Amino acid sequence: LWFIFLYILAAYIKKYKDSFKKLRNYSWQIYFSGVFLTSILLYLASILKGSHPIFEQNNGNAFLCNYCSVLVLIESLALFFCFEKINILNKAVQKTIGWISPAVFGVLLIHDNANIRSFLYDSLLHLNQVQSGVVSIFARIGYALLIFAVCILIEKMRIYIFSLWENRSMKTICKKLEKKFYENWYSE
């Protein structure tokens, strides 16, 4: 349901670009204000743990930092508008972005699956055992880049396999279904 809302919101933004000019002008300020507000609220949630049911699950993380949070939505829109203005002139970077971008949604679907996530973070990478500190920051960034790269490759393989299947089998299946549909339609 949330993805449907995001799709409708994106279509609205695309259709009414001009009404978002003020938001585009202050996008960096809005983004960092949202991050600051979220940080303050998370800190307060950790202090208020136990005082209200909303703060029970992961010290308020579920309420403040999940995909359906209003603050995350506002921060995401602001960050989108920040990078929307960028004009990349380097052809190699354009080509790389053009190669990666069709697979990014697949990366989300792969790594955010509950079964895959628990396998990746707990069993394979043991992220719950990574200590805090500077090494932890670099380890987590490295893990994120590794997961992103592996998921991109998996999604690219899926796209390639489906393109082969689509070119051969899909046309045959569609023709059979179309023939069956028309036979049933006109026989009534």
PDB file of N, CA and C in Angstrom, residues 46-97:
ATOM      1  N   SER A  46      14.535   7.149  23.159  1.00  0.00           N
ATOM      2  CA  SER A  46      15.353   6.263  23.994  1.00  0.00           C
ATOM      3  C   SER A  46      15.235   6.638  25.470  1.00  0.00           C
ATOM      4  N   ILE A  47      15.050   7.915  25.746  1.00  0.00           N
ATOM      5  CA  ILE A  47      14.873   8.363  27.139  1.00  0.00           C
ATOM      6  C   ILE A  47      13.496   7.966  27.652  1.00  0.00           C
ATOM      7  N   LEU A  48      12.482   8.096  26.789  1.00  0.00           N
ATOM      8  CA  LEU A  48      11.107   7.844  27.206  1.00  0.00           C
ATOM      9  C   LEU A  48      10.684   6.385  27.074  1.00  0.00           C
ATOM     10  N   LYS A  49      11.626   5.500  26.789  1.00  0.00           N
ATOM     11  CA  LYS A  49      11.297   4.085  26.623  1.00  0.00           C
ATOM     12  C   LYS A  49      10.575   3.561  27.854  1.00  0.00           C
ATOM     13  N   GLY A  50       9.456   2.930  27.622  1.00  0.00           N
ATOM     14  CA  GLY A  50       8.664   2.393  28.718  1.00  0.00           C
ATOM     15  C   GLY A  50       7.549   3.316  29.162  1.00  0.00           C
ATOM     16  N   SER A  51       7.593   4.587  28.787  1.00  0.00           N
ATOM     17  CA  SER A  51       6.555   5.516  29.223  1.00  0.00           C
ATOM     18  C   SER A  51       5.331   5.490  28.315  1.00  0.00           C
ATOM     19  N   HIS A  52       5.485   5.004  27.097  1.00  0.00           N
ATOM     20  CA  HIS A  52       4.389   4.948  26.140  1.00  0.00           C
ATOM     21  C   HIS A  52       4.637   3.781  25.192  1.00  0.00           C
ATOM     22  N   PRO A  53       3.582   3.071  24.783  1.00  0.00           N
ATOM     23  CA  PRO A  53       3.783   1.909  23.901  1.00  0.00           C
ATOM     24  C   PRO A  53       4.473   2.233  22.574  1.00  0.00           C
ATOM     25  N   ILE A  54       4.340   3.454  22.115  1.00  0.00           N
ATOM     26  CA  ILE A  54       4.928   3.810  20.819  1.00  0.00           C
ATOM     27  C   ILE A  54       6.452   3.767  20.862  1.00  0.00           C
ATOM     28  N   PHE A  55       7.029   3.913  22.065  1.00  0.00           N
ATOM     29  CA  PHE A  55       8.480   3.927  22.197  1.00  0.00           C
ATOM     30  C   PHE A  55       9.050   2.556  22.561  1.00  0.00           C
ATOM     31  N   GLU A  56       8.228   1.545  22.649  1.00  0.00           N
ATOM     32  CA  GLU A  56       8.692   0.241  23.092  1.00  0.00           C
ATOM     33  C   GLU A  56       9.533  -0.478  22.050  1.00  0.00           C
ATOM     34  N   GLN A  57       9.092  -0.492  20.813  1.00  0.00           N
ATOM     35  CA  GLN A  57       9.769  -1.284  19.795  1.00  0.00           C
ATOM     36  C   GLN A  57      11.021  -0.569  19.301  1.00  0.00           C
ATOM     37  N   ASN A  58      12.169  -1.112  19.607  1.00  0.00           N
ATOM     38  CA  ASN A  58      13.461  -0.585  19.159  1.00  0.00           C
ATOM     39  C   ASN A  58      13.659   0.892  19.506  1.00  0.00           C
ATOM     40  N   ASN A  59      13.266   1.292  20.695  1.00  0.00           N
ATOM     41  CA  ASN A  59      13.443   2.675  21.163  1.00  0.00           C
ATOM     42  C   ASN A  59      12.830   3.707  20.219  1.00  0.00           C
ATOM     43  N   GLY A  60      11.729   3.396  19.634  1.00  0.00           N
ATOM     44  CA  GLY A  60      11.057   4.347  18.749  1.00  0.00           C
ATOM     45  C   GLY A  60      11.512   4.266  17.307  1.00  0.00           C
ATOM     46  N   ASN A  61      12.504   3.415  17.004  1.00  0.00           N
ATOM     47  CA  ASN A  61      12.986   3.312  15.629  1.00  0.00           C
ATOM     48  C   ASN A  61      11.881   2.918  14.667  1.00  0.00           C
ATOM     49  N   ALA A  62      11.015   2.002  15.097  1.00  0.00           N
ATOM     50  CA  ALA A  62       9.959   1.525  14.207  1.00  0.00           C
ATOM     51  C   ALA A  62       9.006   2.655  13.844  1.00  0.00           C
ATOM     52  N   PHE A  63       8.772   3.543  14.784  1.00  0.00           N
ATOM     53  CA  PHE A  63       7.848   4.650  14.524  1.00  0.00           C
ATOM     54  C   PHE A  63       8.503   5.771  13.722  1.00  0.00           C
ATOM     55  N   LEU A  64       9.761   6.071  14.005  1.00  0.00           N
ATOM     56  CA  LEU A  64      10.406   7.235  13.416  1.00  0.00           C
ATOM     57  C   LEU A  64      11.221   6.941  12.158  1.00  0.00           C
ATOM     58  N   CYS A  65      11.706   5.724  12.012  1.00  0.00           N
ATOM     59  CA  CYS A  65      12.663   5.452  10.938  1.00  0.00           C
ATOM     60  C   CYS A  65      12.204   4.417   9.916  1.00  0.00           C
ATOM     61  N   ASN A  66      10.975   3.924  10.012  1.00  0.00           N
ATOM     62  CA  ASN A  66      10.576   2.941   9.016  1.00  0.00           C
ATOM     63  C   ASN A  66      10.179   3.627   7.721  1.00  0.00           C
ATOM     64  N   TYR A  67       9.954   2.850   6.676  1.00  0.00           N
ATOM     65  CA  TYR A  67       9.670   3.415   5.365  1.00  0.00           C
ATOM     66  C   TYR A  67       8.387   4.234   5.332  1.00  0.00           C
ATOM     67  N   CYS A  68       7.471   3.944   6.221  1.00  0.00           N
ATOM     68  CA  CYS A  68       6.170   4.626   6.211  1.00  0.00           C
ATOM     69  C   CYS A  68       6.146   5.869   7.097  1.00  0.00           C
ATOM     70  N   SER A  69       7.270   6.255   7.650  1.00  0.00           N
ATOM     71  CA  SER A  69       7.335   7.429   8.502  1.00  0.00           C
ATOM     72  C   SER A  69       7.234   8.710   7.671  1.00  0.00           C
ATOM     73  N   VAL A  70       6.494   9.666   8.176  1.00  0.00           N
ATOM     74  CA  VAL A  70       6.346  10.941   7.480  1.00  0.00           C
ATOM     75  C   VAL A  70       7.681  11.668   7.390  1.00  0.00           C
ATOM     76  N   LEU A  71       8.488  11.586   8.458  1.00  0.00           N
ATOM     77  CA  LEU A  71       9.801  12.232   8.438  1.00  0.00           C
ATOM     78  C   LEU A  71      10.708  11.610   7.372  1.00  0.00           C
ATOM     79  N   VAL A  72      10.672  10.305   7.246  1.00  0.00           N
ATOM     80  CA  VAL A  72      11.493   9.638   6.222  1.00  0.00           C
ATOM     81  C   VAL A  72      11.015  10.043   4.829  1.00  0.00           C
ATOM     82  N   LEU A  73       9.713  10.160   4.655  1.00  0.00           N
ATOM     83  CA  LEU A  73       9.164  10.589   3.365  1.00  0.00           C
ATOM     84  C   LEU A  73       9.634  12.007   3.018  1.00  0.00           C
ATOM     85  N   ILE A  74       9.554  12.923   3.975  1.00  0.00           N
ATOM     86  CA  ILE A  74       9.976  14.306   3.736  1.00  0.00           C
ATOM     87  C   ILE A  74      11.477  14.364   3.445  1.00  0.00           C
ATOM     88  N   GLU A  75      12.274  13.631   4.223  1.00  0.00           N
ATOM     89  CA  GLU A  75      13.718  13.602   3.984  1.00  0.00           C
ATOM     90  C   GLU A  75      14.032  13.013   2.613  1.00  0.00           C
ATOM     91  N   SER A  76      13.322  11.973   2.232  1.00  0.00           N
ATOM     92  CA  SER A  76      13.550  11.344   0.920  1.00  0.00           C
ATOM     93  C   SER A  76      13.219  12.286  -0.216  1.00  0.00           C
ATOM     94  N   LEU A  77      12.094  12.979  -0.104  1.00  0.00           N
ATOM     95  CA  LEU A  77      11.723  13.952  -1.140  1.00  0.00           C
ATOM     96  C   LEU A  77      12.757  15.075  -1.234  1.00  0.00           C
ATOM     97  N   ALA A  78      13.190  15.571  -0.088  1.00  0.00           N
ATOM     98  CA  ALA A  78      14.181  16.649  -0.091  1.00  0.00           C
ATOM     99  C   ALA A  78      15.490  16.167  -0.710  1.00  0.00           C
ATOM    100  N   LEU A  79      15.920  14.973  -0.362  1.00  0.00           N
ATOM    101  CA  LEU A  79      17.157  14.432  -0.938  1.00  0.00           C
ATOM    102  C   LEU A  79      17.005  14.196  -2.435  1.00  0.00           C
ATOM    103  N   PHE A  80      15.829  13.744  -2.859  1.00  0.00           N
ATOM    104  CA  PHE A  80      15.566  13.582  -4.289  1.00  0.00           C
ATOM    105  C   PHE A  80      15.693  14.913  -5.015  1.00  0.00           C
ATOM    106  N   PHE A  81      15.111  15.958  -4.457  1.00  0.00           N
ATOM    107  CA  PHE A  81      15.188  17.282  -5.085  1.00  0.00           C
ATOM    108  C   PHE A  81      16.620  17.826  -5.075  1.00  0.00           C
ATOM    109  N   CYS A  82      17.418  17.457  -4.065  1.00  0.00           N
ATOM    110  CA  CYS A  82      18.828  17.879  -4.051  1.00  0.00           C
ATOM    111  C   CYS A  82      19.574  17.313  -5.247  1.00  0.00           C
ATOM    112  N   PHE A  83      19.384  16.042  -5.506  1.00  0.00           N
ATOM    113  CA  PHE A  83      20.127  15.391  -6.578  1.00  0.00           C
ATOM    114  C   PHE A  83      19.476  15.544  -7.941  1.00  0.00           C
ATOM    115  N   GLU A  84      18.249  16.015  -7.962  1.00  0.00           N
ATOM    116  CA  GLU A  84      17.564  16.236  -9.226  1.00  0.00           C
ATOM    117  C   GLU A  84      18.245  17.346 -10.026  1.00  0.00           C
ATOM    118  N   LYS A  85      18.825  18.310  -9.346  1.00  0.00           N
ATOM    119  CA  LYS A  85      19.443  19.462  -9.988  1.00  0.00           C
ATOM    120  C   LYS A  85      20.803  19.135 -10.616  1.00  0.00           C
ATOM    121  N   ILE A  86      21.399  18.026 -10.230  1.00  0.00           N
ATOM    122  CA  ILE A  86      22.746  17.710 -10.678  1.00  0.00           C
ATOM    123  C   ILE A  86      22.740  17.321 -12.155  1.00  0.00           C
ATOM    124  N   ASN A  87      23.659  17.936 -12.912  1.00  0.00           N
ATOM    125  CA  ASN A  87      23.822  17.621 -14.322  1.00  0.00           C
ATOM    126  C   ASN A  87      25.190  16.962 -14.486  1.00  0.00           C
ATOM    127  N   ILE A  88      25.205  15.681 -14.772  1.00  0.00           N
ATOM    128  CA  ILE A  88      26.455  14.935 -14.885  1.00  0.00           C
ATOM    129  C   ILE A  88      26.932  15.005 -16.328  1.00  0.00           C
ATOM    130  N   LEU A  89      28.127  15.533 -16.526  1.00  0.00           N
ATOM    131  CA  LEU A  89      28.679  15.706 -17.864  1.00  0.00           C
ATOM    132  C   LEU A  89      29.617  14.573 -18.271  1.00  0.00           C
ATOM    133  N   ASN A  90      30.174  13.880 -17.310  1.00  0.00           N
ATOM    134  CA  ASN A  90      31.108  12.796 -17.591  1.00  0.00           C
ATOM    135  C   ASN A  90      30.348  11.614 -18.202  1.00  0.00           C
ATOM    136  N   LYS A  91      30.746  11.204 -19.401  1.00  0.00           N
ATOM    137  CA  LYS A  91      30.043  10.129 -20.124  1.00  0.00           C
ATOM    138  C   LYS A  91      30.182   8.780 -19.412  1.00  0.00           C
ATOM    139  N   ALA A  92      31.341   8.523 -18.800  1.00  0.00           N
ATOM    140  CA  ALA A  92      31.534   7.250 -18.097  1.00  0.00           C
ATOM    141  C   ALA A  92      30.604   7.151 -16.893  1.00  0.00           C
ATOM    142  N   VAL A  93      30.455   8.251 -16.172  1.00  0.00           N
ATOM    143  CA  VAL A  93      29.557   8.264 -15.014  1.00  0.00           C
ATOM    144  C   VAL A  93      28.113   8.120 -15.485  1.00  0.00           C
ATOM    145  N   GLN A  94      27.744   8.803 -16.573  1.00  0.00           N
ATOM    146  CA  GLN A  94      26.393   8.664 -17.127  1.00  0.00           C
ATOM    147  C   GLN A  94      26.107   7.221 -17.521  1.00  0.00           C
ATOM    148  N   LYS A  95      27.077   6.592 -18.153  1.00  0.00           N
ATOM    149  CA  LYS A  95      26.907   5.207 -18.590  1.00  0.00           C
ATOM    150  C   LYS A  95      26.771   4.271 -17.392  1.00  0.00           C
ATOM    151  N   THR A  96      27.587   4.488 -16.355  1.00  0.00           N
ATOM    152  CA  THR A  96      27.523   3.659 -15.150  1.00  0.00           C
ATOM    153  C   THR A  96      26.169   3.811 -14.465  1.00  0.00           C
ATOM    154  N   ILE A  97      25.703   5.048 -14.322  1.00  0.00           N
ATOM    155  CA  ILE A  97      24.403   5.284 -13.700  1.00  0.00           C
ATOM    156  C   ILE A  97      23.296   4.661 -14.542  1.00  0.00           C
TER     157      ILE A  97
END
